[in-house]
Coordinates of N, CA and C in Angstrom, one line a residue:
Chain A
X1 N 10.4 -15.3 -3.5 CA 10.2 -14.6 -4.7 C 9.8 -13.2 -4.5
X2 N 10.7 -12.5 -3.7 CA 10.4 -11.1 -3.4 C 10.6 -10.3 -4.7
X3 N 9.5 -9.6 -5.1 CA 9.6 -8.8 -6.3 C 10.1 -7.4 -6.0
X4 N 9.9 -6.9 -4.9 CA 10.3 -5.6 -4.5 C 11.2 -5.7 -3.2
X5 N 12.4 -5.3 -3.3 CA 13.3 -5.4 -2.2 C 13.8 -4.0 -1.8
X6 N 13.6 -3.6 -0.6 CA 14.1 -2.3 -0.1 C 15.3 -2.4 0.8
X7 N 16.1 -1.4 0.7 CA 17.3 -1.4 1.6 C 17.6 0.1 1.9
X8 N 18.2 0.4 3.1 CA 18.3 -0.6 4.2 C 17.0 -0.9 4.8
X9 N 17.0 -1.9 5.7 CA 15.7 -2.2 6.5 C 15.4 -1.1 7.4
X10 N 16.4 -0.5 8.0 CA 16.2 0.6 8.9 C 17.4 1.5 8.9
X11 N 17.2 2.7 9.3 CA 18.2 3.8 9.3 C 18.0 4.8 10.3
X12 N 19.0 5.2 11.1 CA 18.9 6.2 12.1 C 19.9 7.3 11.7
X13 N 19.4 8.5 11.6 CA 20.2 9.7 11.2 C 19.9 10.8 12.2
X14 N 20.6 11.9 12.0 CA 20.4 13.1 12.8 C 19.8 14.1 11.9
X15 N 19.1 15.0 12.5 CA 18.5 16.1 11.7 C 19.5 16.8 10.9
X16 N 19.1 17.1 9.7 CA 20.1 17.8 8.8 C 20.8 16.9 7.8
X17 N 20.8 15.6 8.2 CA 21.5 14.6 7.3 C 20.7 14.4 6.0
X18 N 21.4 13.9 5.0 CA 20.7 13.5 3.8 C 20.7 11.9 3.8
X19 N 19.6 11.4 3.4 CA 19.5 9.9 3.3 C 19.0 9.5 1.9
X20 N 19.5 8.3 1.5 CA 19.1 7.7 0.3 C 18.5 6.3 0.6
X21 N 17.3 6.1 0.1 CA 16.6 4.8 0.3 C 16.5 4.1 -1.0
X22 N 16.7 2.8 -1.0 CA 16.8 2.1 -2.2 C 15.7 1.1 -2.4
X23 N 15.3 0.9 -3.7 CA 14.2 0.0 -4.0 C 14.6 -0.7 -5.3
X24 N 14.8 -2.0 -5.2 CA 15.1 -2.8 -6.4 C 13.9 -3.7 -6.7
X25 N 13.7 -4.1 -7.9 CA 12.5 -4.8 -8.3 C 12.7 -5.8 -9.4
X26 N 11.8 -6.8 -9.5 CA 11.8 -7.7 -10.6 C 10.4 -7.6 -11.2
X27 N 10.3 -7.5 -12.5 CA 8.9 -7.4 -13.0 C 8.9 -7.9 -14.4
X28 N 7.8 -8.5 -14.8 CA 7.7 -9.0 -16.2 C 7.2 -7.8 -17.1
X29 N 6.2 -7.1 -16.6 CA 5.5 -6.1 -17.4 C 5.4 -4.8 -16.6
X30 N 6.4 -4.1 -16.5 CA 6.5 -2.9 -15.7 C 5.5 -1.8 -16.1
X31 N 4.8 -1.2 -15.1 CA 4.0 0.0 -15.5 C 4.4 1.2 -14.7
X32 N 4.7 1.0 -13.4 CA 5.0 2.2 -12.5 C 5.7 1.7 -11.3
X33 N 6.4 2.6 -10.6 CA 6.9 2.4 -9.3 C 6.5 3.6 -8.4
X34 N 6.0 3.2 -7.2 CA 5.5 4.3 -6.4 C 6.2 4.2 -5.0
X35 N 6.3 5.4 -4.4 CA 6.8 5.6 -3.1 C 5.7 6.1 -2.2
X36 N 5.6 5.5 -1.0 CA 4.7 5.9 0.0 C 5.4 6.1 1.3
X37 N 4.8 7.0 2.2 CA 5.3 7.2 3.5 C 4.3 6.7 4.5
X38 N 4.7 5.9 5.4 CA 3.7 5.4 6.4 C 4.2 5.8 7.8
X39 N 3.5 6.7 8.4 CA 3.8 7.0 9.8 C 3.0 6.1 10.7
X40 N 2.0 6.6 11.5 CA 1.4 5.7 12.4 C 0.2 4.9 11.7
X41 N -0.3 5.5 10.7 CA -1.5 4.8 10.1 C -1.4 4.5 8.6
X42 N -2.2 5.2 7.8 CA -2.3 4.9 6.4 C -1.0 5.3 5.7
X43 N -0.6 4.5 4.7 CA 0.5 5.0 3.8 C -0.1 6.2 3.0
X44 N 0.8 7.2 2.9 CA 0.4 8.3 2.1 C 1.3 8.4 0.9
X45 N 0.7 8.8 -0.2 CA 1.4 8.8 -1.5 C 2.5 9.9 -1.6
X46 N 3.6 9.5 -2.1 CA 4.7 10.5 -2.3 C 4.9 10.7 -3.8
X47 N 5.3 9.7 -4.5 CA 5.7 9.8 -5.9 C 5.2 8.6 -6.7
X48 N 5.0 8.8 -8.0 CA 4.9 7.7 -8.9 C 5.8 8.0 -10.1
X49 N 6.6 6.9 -10.4 CA 7.6 7.0 -11.5 C 7.3 6.0 -12.6
X50 N 7.4 6.5 -13.8 CA 7.2 5.6 -14.9 C 8.3 5.6 -15.9
X51 N 9.1 6.7 -15.9 CA 10.1 6.8 -16.9 C 11.5 6.9 -16.3
X52 N 12.5 6.3 -16.9 CA 13.8 6.3 -16.4 C 14.4 7.7 -16.5
X53 N 15.2 8.1 -15.5 CA 16.0 9.3 -15.5 C 15.3 10.6 -15.3
X54 N 14.0 10.5 -15.1 CA 13.3 11.8 -14.8 C 13.1 11.9 -13.3
X55 N 13.6 12.9 -12.7 CA 13.5 13.1 -11.3 C 12.2 13.7 -10.9
X56 N 11.6 13.1 -9.9 CA 10.4 13.7 -9.3 C 10.8 14.4 -8.0
X57 N 10.3 15.6 -7.8 CA 10.7 16.3 -6.6 C 9.6 16.9 -5.9
X58 N 9.6 16.9 -4.6 CA 8.6 17.6 -3.8 C 9.3 18.0 -2.5
X59 N 9.6 19.3 -2.5 CA 10.3 19.9 -1.3 C 11.7 19.2 -1.2
X60 N 11.9 18.7 0.0 CA 13.2 18.0 0.3 C 13.3 16.6 -0.2
X61 N 12.2 16.1 -0.7 CA 12.2 14.7 -1.2 C 12.3 14.7 -2.7
X62 N 13.0 13.7 -3.2 CA 13.1 13.5 -4.6 C 13.3 12.0 -4.9
X63 N 13.0 11.6 -6.1 CA 13.1 10.2 -6.5 C 13.4 10.1 -7.9
X64 N 14.0 9.0 -8.2 CA 14.4 8.7 -9.6 C 14.3 7.2 -9.9
X65 N 14.1 6.9 -11.1 CA 13.9 5.5 -11.5 C 14.9 5.1 -12.6
X66 N 15.5 3.9 -12.5 CA 16.3 3.4 -13.5 C 15.7 2.0 -14.0
X67 N 15.1 2.1 -15.1 CA 14.4 0.9 -15.6 C 15.3 -0.1 -16.2
X68 N 16.5 0.3 -16.5 CA 17.5 -0.6 -17.1 C 18.1 -1.5 -16.0
X69 N 18.4 -0.8 -14.9 CA 19.0 -1.6 -13.7 C 18.0 -2.0 -12.7
X70 N 16.7 -1.7 -13.0 CA 15.6 -2.1 -12.1 C 15.7 -1.6 -10.7
X71 N 15.8 -0.3 -10.5 CA 15.8 0.2 -9.2 C 15.4 1.6 -9.2
X72 N 15.0 2.1 -8.0 CA 14.7 3.4 -7.7 C 15.3 3.9 -6.4
X73 N 15.5 5.2 -6.3 CA 16.0 5.7 -5.0 C 15.1 6.9 -4.6
X74 N 15.0 7.0 -3.3 CA 14.3 8.1 -2.7 C 15.3 8.9 -1.9
X75 N 15.5 10.1 -2.2 CA 16.4 11.0 -1.4 C 15.6 11.9 -0.5
X76 N 16.1 12.1 0.7 CA 15.6 13.1 1.5 C 16.7 14.0 2.0
X77 N 16.7 15.2 1.7 CA 17.8 16.1 2.1 C 17.4 16.9 3.4
X78 N 18.3 17.4 4.1 CA 18.1 18.2 5.3 C 17.0 17.5 6.2
X79 N 17.1 16.3 6.6 CA 16.1 15.6 7.2 C 15.6 16.3 8.5
X80 N 14.4 16.0 8.8 CA 13.7 16.6 10.0 C 13.1 15.4 10.8
X81 N 12.8 15.7 12.1 CA 12.3 14.6 12.9 C 10.9 14.1 12.3
X82 N 10.2 15.0 11.6 CA 8.9 14.7 11.0 C 9.1 13.7 9.8
X83 N 10.3 13.5 9.4 CA 10.5 12.6 8.3 C 10.6 11.1 8.8
X84 N 10.6 11.0 10.1 CA 10.6 9.6 10.7 C 9.4 8.9 10.3
X85 N 9.6 7.7 9.7 CA 8.4 7.0 9.2 C 9.0 5.7 8.5
X86 N 8.1 4.9 8.1 CA 8.5 3.7 7.2 C 8.2 4.2 5.8
X87 N 9.1 4.0 4.9 CA 9.0 4.4 3.5 C 8.8 3.1 2.7
X88 N 7.7 3.1 1.9 CA 7.4 1.9 1.2 C 7.5 2.2 -0.3
X89 N 8.1 1.2 -0.9 CA 8.2 1.2 -2.4 C 7.1 0.2 -2.9
X90 N 6.5 0.5 -4.0 CA 5.5 -0.4 -4.6 C 5.6 -0.5 -6.1
X91 N 5.3 -1.6 -6.6 CA 5.4 -1.9 -8.0 C 4.1 -2.1 -8.7
X92 N 3.8 -1.3 -9.7 CA 2.6 -1.5 -10.5 C 2.9 -2.2 -11.8
X93 N 2.2 -3.3 -12.0 CA 2.4 -4.1 -13.3 C 1.2 -4.0 -14.2
X94 N 1.4 -4.3 -15.4 CA 0.3 -4.4 -16.3 C -0.4 -5.7 -16.1
X95 N -1.1 -5.9 -15.1 CA -1.8 -7.1 -14.8 C -3.2 -6.8 -14.5
X96 N -4.0 -7.8 -14.4 CA -5.4 -7.6 -14.0 C -5.5 -7.1 -12.6
X97 N -6.5 -6.2 -12.4 CA -6.8 -5.7 -11.1 C -5.9 -4.6 -10.6
X98 N -4.9 -4.1 -11.3 CA -4.1 -3.0 -10.9 C -3.5 -3.1 -9.5
X99 N -3.2 -4.3 -9.1 CA -2.7 -4.5 -7.8 C -1.3 -4.1 -7.7
X100 N -0.9 -3.5 -6.6 CA 0.4 -3.1 -6.3 C 1.1 -4.1 -5.4
X101 N 2.4 -4.3 -5.7 CA 3.2 -5.2 -4.9 C 4.2 -4.3 -4.1
X102 N 4.1 -4.4 -2.8 CA 4.9 -3.6 -1.9 C 6.2 -4.3 -1.4
X103 N 7.2 -3.5 -1.2 CA 8.4 -4.0 -0.6 C 8.2 -3.9 0.9
X104 N 9.2 -4.4 1.6 CA 9.1 -4.5 3.1 C 9.3 -3.2 3.8
X105 N 9.7 -2.2 3.1 CA 9.8 -0.9 3.7 C 11.2 -0.6 4.3
X106 N 11.5 0.7 4.4 CA 12.7 1.1 5.2 C 12.2 2.0 6.3
X107 N 12.6 1.6 7.5 CA 12.2 2.4 8.7 C 13.3 3.5 9.0
X108 N 12.9 4.7 8.8 CA 13.8 5.8 9.0 C 13.5 6.5 10.3
X109 N 14.5 6.7 11.1 CA 14.3 7.5 12.4 C 15.3 8.6 12.3
X110 N 14.7 9.8 12.5 CA 15.6 11.0 12.4 C 15.6 11.6 13.9
X111 N 16.8 11.6 14.4 CA 17.0 12.1 15.8 C 17.3 13.6 15.8
X112 N 16.8 14.3 16.8 CA 17.1 15.8 16.9 C 18.6 16.0 17.0
Chain B
X1 N -14.5 15.3 5.6 CA -14.1 15.3 4.2 C -13.1 14.1 4.0
X2 N -13.2 13.1 4.8 CA -12.3 12.0 4.7 C -12.4 11.3 3.3
X3 N -11.3 11.0 2.7 CA -11.3 10.4 1.4 C -11.7 9.0 1.4
X4 N -10.9 8.2 2.2 CA -11.2 6.8 2.3 C -11.3 6.5 3.8
X5 N -12.4 6.0 4.2 CA -12.7 5.7 5.6 C -13.0 4.3 5.9
X6 N -12.6 3.8 7.1 CA -12.9 2.4 7.4 C -13.5 2.4 8.8
X7 N -14.3 1.4 9.0 CA -14.8 1.1 10.4 C -14.9 -0.4 10.6
X8 N -14.6 -0.8 11.8 CA -14.1 0.0 13.0 C -12.6 0.3 12.9
X9 N -12.1 1.1 13.7 CA -10.7 1.3 13.8 C -10.0 0.1 14.5
X10 N -10.6 -0.4 15.5 CA -10.1 -1.5 16.2 C -11.2 -2.6 16.3
X11 N -10.8 -3.9 16.3 CA -11.7 -5.0 16.3 C -11.0 -6.1 17.1
X12 N -11.6 -6.4 18.2 CA -11.0 -7.5 19.0 C -12.1 -8.6 19.1
X13 N -11.8 -9.8 18.8 CA -12.8 -10.9 18.7 C -12.1 -12.2 19.0
X14 N -13.0 -13.2 19.2 CA -12.5 -14.6 19.5 C -12.4 -15.4 18.2
X15 N -11.5 -16.3 18.3 CA -11.3 -17.3 17.2 C -12.6 -17.9 16.9
X16 N -12.8 -18.2 15.6 CA -14.0 -18.9 15.2 C -15.2 -17.9 14.8
X17 N -15.1 -16.7 15.3 CA -16.2 -15.7 14.9 C -16.1 -15.3 13.5
X18 N -17.2 -14.7 13.1 CA -17.3 -14.0 11.7 C -17.4 -12.5 12.0
X19 N -16.6 -11.8 11.2 CA -16.6 -10.3 11.4 C -16.5 -9.6 10.0
X20 N -17.0 -8.4 10.0 CA -16.9 -7.5 8.8 C -16.2 -6.2 9.1
X21 N -15.4 -5.7 8.1 CA -14.8 -4.4 8.2 C -15.4 -3.6 7.0
X22 N -15.8 -2.4 7.3 CA -16.4 -1.6 6.2 C -15.4 -0.6 5.7
X23 N -15.6 -0.3 4.4 CA -14.7 0.7 3.8 C -15.6 1.6 2.8
X24 N -15.4 2.9 2.9 CA -16.1 3.8 2.0 C -15.1 4.8 1.4
X25 N -15.3 5.2 0.2 CA -14.4 6.2 -0.4 C -15.4 7.2 -1.1
X26 N -15.0 8.5 -0.9 CA -15.8 9.6 -1.5 C -15.0 10.3 -2.6
X27 N -14.1 9.6 -3.2 CA -13.2 10.2 -4.2 C -13.8 10.0 -5.6
X28 N -14.9 9.2 -5.7 CA -15.4 8.9 -7.0 C -14.6 7.9 -7.8
X29 N -13.7 7.2 -7.1 CA -12.9 6.2 -7.7 C -13.8 4.9 -8.1
X30 N -13.3 4.2 -9.0 CA -14.0 3.0 -9.4 C -13.4 1.7 -9.1
X31 N -12.2 1.7 -8.5 CA -11.5 0.5 -8.1 C -11.1 0.6 -6.6
X32 N -11.4 -0.5 -5.9 CA -11.0 -0.5 -4.5 C -10.3 -1.8 -4.2
X33 N -9.6 -1.7 -3.0 CA -8.6 -2.8 -2.7 C -8.7 -3.0 -1.2
X34 N -8.3 -4.2 -0.9 CA -8.0 -4.6 0.5 C -6.6 -5.1 0.6
X35 N -5.9 -4.6 1.7 CA -4.5 -5.0 2.0 C -4.5 -5.5 3.4
X36 N -3.5 -6.4 3.6 CA -3.2 -6.9 5.0 C -1.8 -6.5 5.3
X37 N -1.6 -5.9 6.5 CA -0.3 -5.5 7.0 C 0.0 -6.3 8.3
X38 N 0.9 -7.2 8.2 CA 1.2 -8.0 9.4 C 2.1 -7.4 10.4
X39 N 2.5 -8.1 11.4 CA 3.3 -7.5 12.5 C 4.7 -7.1 12.0
X40 N 5.1 -7.6 10.9 CA 6.4 -7.2 10.4 C 6.3 -6.0 9.4
X41 N 5.1 -5.5 9.3 CA 4.8 -4.3 8.5 C 4.8 -4.5 7.0
X42 N 4.7 -5.8 6.7 CA 4.6 -6.1 5.2 C 3.2 -5.9 4.7
X43 N 3.1 -5.1 3.7 CA 1.8 -4.8 3.2 C 1.5 -5.6 2.0
X44 N 0.4 -6.5 2.1 CA 0.2 -7.4 1.0 C -1.2 -7.2 0.4
X45 N -1.3 -7.2 -0.9 CA -2.6 -7.0 -1.5 C -3.5 -8.3 -1.3
X46 N -4.8 -8.1 -1.0 CA -5.7 -9.2 -0.9 C -6.6 -9.3 -2.1
X47 N -7.3 -8.2 -2.3 CA -8.3 -8.1 -3.4 C -8.2 -6.8 -4.1
X48 N -8.6 -6.9 -5.4 CA -8.8 -5.7 -6.2 C -10.2 -5.8 -6.8
X49 N -11.0 -4.8 -6.7 CA -12.4 -4.9 -7.2 C -12.8 -3.6 -7.9
X50 N -13.4 -3.7 -9.0 CA -14.2 -2.6 -9.6 C -15.5 -3.2 -10.0
X51 N -16.3 -2.4 -10.7 CA -17.7 -2.9 -11.1 C -17.7 -4.2 -11.8
X52 N -16.6 -4.4 -12.6 CA -16.7 -5.5 -13.5 C -15.9 -6.7 -13.1
X53 N -14.9 -6.5 -12.2 CA -14.1 -7.7 -11.9 C -13.6 -7.7 -10.5
X54 N -13.5 -8.9 -10.0 CA -12.9 -9.1 -8.7 C -11.6 -9.9 -8.9
X55 N -10.5 -9.4 -8.5 CA -9.3 -10.1 -8.6 C -8.8 -10.5 -7.2
X56 N -8.6 -11.7 -7.0 CA -8.2 -12.2 -5.7 C -6.7 -12.7 -5.7
X57 N -6.0 -12.2 -4.7 CA -4.7 -12.7 -4.6 C -4.8 -14.2 -4.2
X58 N -4.1 -15.0 -4.9 CA -4.3 -16.5 -4.7 C -3.9 -17.0 -3.4
X59 N -3.1 -16.2 -2.6 CA -2.7 -16.6 -1.3 C -3.8 -16.4 -0.2
X60 N -4.8 -15.7 -0.6 CA -5.8 -15.3 0.4 C -6.8 -16.5 0.7
X61 N -7.0 -16.9 1.9 CA -7.9 -18.0 2.2 C -9.3 -17.6 1.8
X62 N -10.1 -18.6 1.4 CA -11.5 -18.3 1.0 C -12.4 -17.9 2.2
X63 N -11.9 -17.9 3.4 CA -12.6 -17.4 4.5 C -12.8 -15.9 4.4
X64 N -12.0 -15.2 3.5 CA -12.1 -13.8 3.3 C -12.9 -13.5 2.1
X65 N -13.8 -12.7 2.2 CA -14.6 -12.3 1.0 C -15.0 -10.8 0.9
X66 N -14.7 -10.2 -0.2 CA -15.1 -8.8 -0.3 C -16.5 -8.7 -0.8
X67 N -17.2 -7.7 -0.3 CA -18.6 -7.5 -0.7 C -18.8 -6.0 -1.0
X68 N -19.3 -5.7 -2.2 CA -19.4 -4.3 -2.6 C -20.9 -4.0 -2.9
X69 N -21.5 -3.3 -2.0 CA -22.9 -2.9 -2.3 C -23.1 -1.8 -3.4
X70 N -22.0 -1.0 -3.6 CA -22.0 0.0 -4.6 C -20.6 0.4 -4.8
X71 N -20.4 1.3 -5.8 CA -19.0 1.7 -6.2 C -18.2 2.3 -5.1
X72 N -18.9 2.9 -4.2 CA -18.1 3.7 -3.1 C -17.8 2.8 -1.9
X73 N -18.2 1.6 -1.9 CA -18.0 0.8 -0.7 C -17.5 -0.6 -1.1
X74 N -16.5 -1.0 -0.3 CA -16.0 -2.4 -0.4 C -15.8 -2.9 1.0
X75 N -16.6 -3.8 1.4 CA -16.5 -4.4 2.8 C -15.7 -5.7 2.7
X76 N -15.1 -6.0 3.8 CA -14.4 -7.2 3.9 C -15.0 -8.1 5.0
X77 N -15.4 -9.3 4.6 CA -16.1 -10.2 5.5 C -15.1 -11.4 5.7
X78 N -15.0 -11.7 7.0 CA -14.0 -12.8 7.4 C -14.8 -13.8 8.2
X79 N -14.8 -15.1 7.7 CA -15.4 -16.2 8.4 C -14.4 -16.9 9.2
X80 N -14.9 -17.5 10.3 CA -14.1 -18.4 11.1 C -12.7 -17.9 11.4
X81 N -12.7 -16.8 12.1 CA -11.4 -16.1 12.3 C -10.4 -17.0 13.0
X82 N -9.2 -16.8 12.6 CA -8.0 -17.5 13.2 C -7.0 -16.5 13.8
X83 N -6.2 -17.1 14.7 CA -5.2 -16.2 15.3 C -4.3 -15.5 14.3
X84 N -4.0 -16.2 13.2 CA -3.1 -15.6 12.2 C -3.7 -14.5 11.4
X85 N -5.0 -14.3 11.6 CA -5.7 -13.2 10.9 C -5.4 -11.9 11.6
X86 N -4.9 -11.9 12.8 CA -4.6 -10.6 13.5 C -3.6 -9.8 12.6
X87 N -4.0 -8.6 12.4 CA -3.2 -7.7 11.5 C -3.9 -6.4 11.4
X88 N -3.3 -5.5 10.7 CA -4.0 -4.2 10.3 C -4.4 -4.4 8.9
X89 N -5.7 -4.1 8.6 CA -6.3 -4.2 7.3 C -6.5 -2.8 6.8
X90 N -6.0 -2.6 5.6 CA -6.2 -1.3 4.9 C -7.0 -1.4 3.7
X91 N -7.9 -0.5 3.5 CA -8.7 -0.4 2.3 C -8.0 0.7 1.5
X92 N -8.1 0.7 0.2 CA -7.5 1.7 -0.7 C -8.4 1.8 -1.9
X93 N -8.3 3.0 -2.6 CA -9.0 3.1 -3.9 C -8.2 3.8 -4.9
X94 N -8.5 3.7 -6.1 CA -7.9 4.4 -7.2 C -8.9 4.5 -8.4
X95 N -8.5 5.3 -9.3 CA -9.3 5.5 -10.5 C -8.7 4.8 -11.7
X96 N -9.4 3.9 -12.2 CA -9.0 3.1 -13.4 C -9.5 3.9 -14.6
X97 N -8.6 4.2 -15.5 CA -9.1 4.8 -16.7 C -9.3 3.8 -17.8
X98 N -10.2 4.1 -18.6 CA -10.5 3.2 -19.7 C -9.4 3.4 -20.8
X99 N -8.9 2.4 -21.3 CA -7.9 2.5 -22.3 C -6.6 1.9 -21.8
X100 N -5.6 1.9 -22.6 CA -4.4 1.1 -22.3 C -3.4 2.0 -21.6
X101 N -2.8 1.3 -20.6 CA -1.6 1.9 -20.0 C -1.7 3.2 -19.3
X102 N -2.9 3.5 -18.7 CA -3.0 4.7 -18.0 C -2.3 4.6 -16.6
X103 N -1.4 5.6 -16.4 CA -0.6 5.5 -15.2 C -1.4 6.1 -14.0
X104 N -2.5 6.8 -14.2 CA -3.2 7.3 -13.1 C -3.8 6.2 -12.2
X105 N -4.0 5.1 -12.8 CA -4.7 4.0 -12.0 C -3.8 3.6 -10.8
X106 N -2.5 3.7 -10.9 CA -1.7 3.1 -9.8 C -1.6 4.0 -8.6
X107 N -2.0 5.2 -8.6 CA -2.0 6.0 -7.4 C -3.2 5.6 -6.5
X108 N -2.9 4.9 -5.5 CA -3.9 4.4 -4.6 C -3.9 5.2 -3.3
X109 N -5.1 5.5 -2.8 CA -5.3 6.3 -1.6 C -5.8 5.3 -0.5
X110 N -5.1 5.4 0.6 CA -5.4 4.4 1.7 C -6.3 5.0 2.8
X111 N -7.1 4.1 3.3 CA -7.8 4.4 4.5 C -6.9 4.3 5.7
X112 N -7.5 4.6 6.9 CA -6.7 4.7 8.1 C -6.3 3.3 8.8
X113 N -6.9 2.3 8.2 CA -6.6 0.9 8.7 C -7.6 0.5 9.8
X114 N -7.7 -0.8 9.9 CA -8.5 -1.5 11.0 C -7.6 -2.5 11.7
X115 N -7.3 -2.3 12.9 CA -6.5 -3.2 13.6 C -7.3 -4.4 14.2
X116 N -7.1 -5.6 13.6 CA -7.9 -6.7 14.0 C -7.0 -7.6 15.0
X117 N -7.6 -7.9 16.1 CA -6.9 -8.8 17.1 C -7.8 -10.0 17.3
X118 N -7.3 -11.2 17.0 CA -8.1 -12.4 17.3 C -7.5 -13.1 18.5
X119 N -8.3 -13.4 19.5 CA -7.9 -14.0 20.7 C -8.2 -15.5 20.7

């Protein structure tokens, strides 16, 4: 009963490439979808999306949500070796406790 | 000026022991969480806690119990440790707003993690 499914599981690219990471979800009472980057330790927050079609952007990273088709994508342009990490997608529902449900992550490796 | 901190960073112990992991946040948040990340890197929620309510993920064994001495701290106590408890445990916090549908509550800030190894 995976609620949040990320693809691909892993990805190897070269510096300068553009990558698109996918996150699809199932939810009864959607509130938000979040993206996190996890390098060696704690996941660090990237984006929170609540509305369809509105792109969130931060430098070379951008993300968009499609609430009708139940997915989100995270784009990284002009990748750098420092982008190598696991990218986690998480679902926030209108439930008790504000708990997030995480996907299994996409492991991105950017080679020089 | 660490936002969410955990101690210890590493914990190695024998099966059957009881151990605690401490978490503190200085963000003024009112909701704290514990997550378990297993060897496959899957991050799973264990508990959500604020002043008024403790929400427990039903899959968490009752050997695990969160204890909160105050709003800034949420410790994780584990009884009778088992081999399968080996994982990285992350604490997180967020600010829950009063009222309906506030999206700020979902941005959770994570601590550095505690790597627990049960031998």
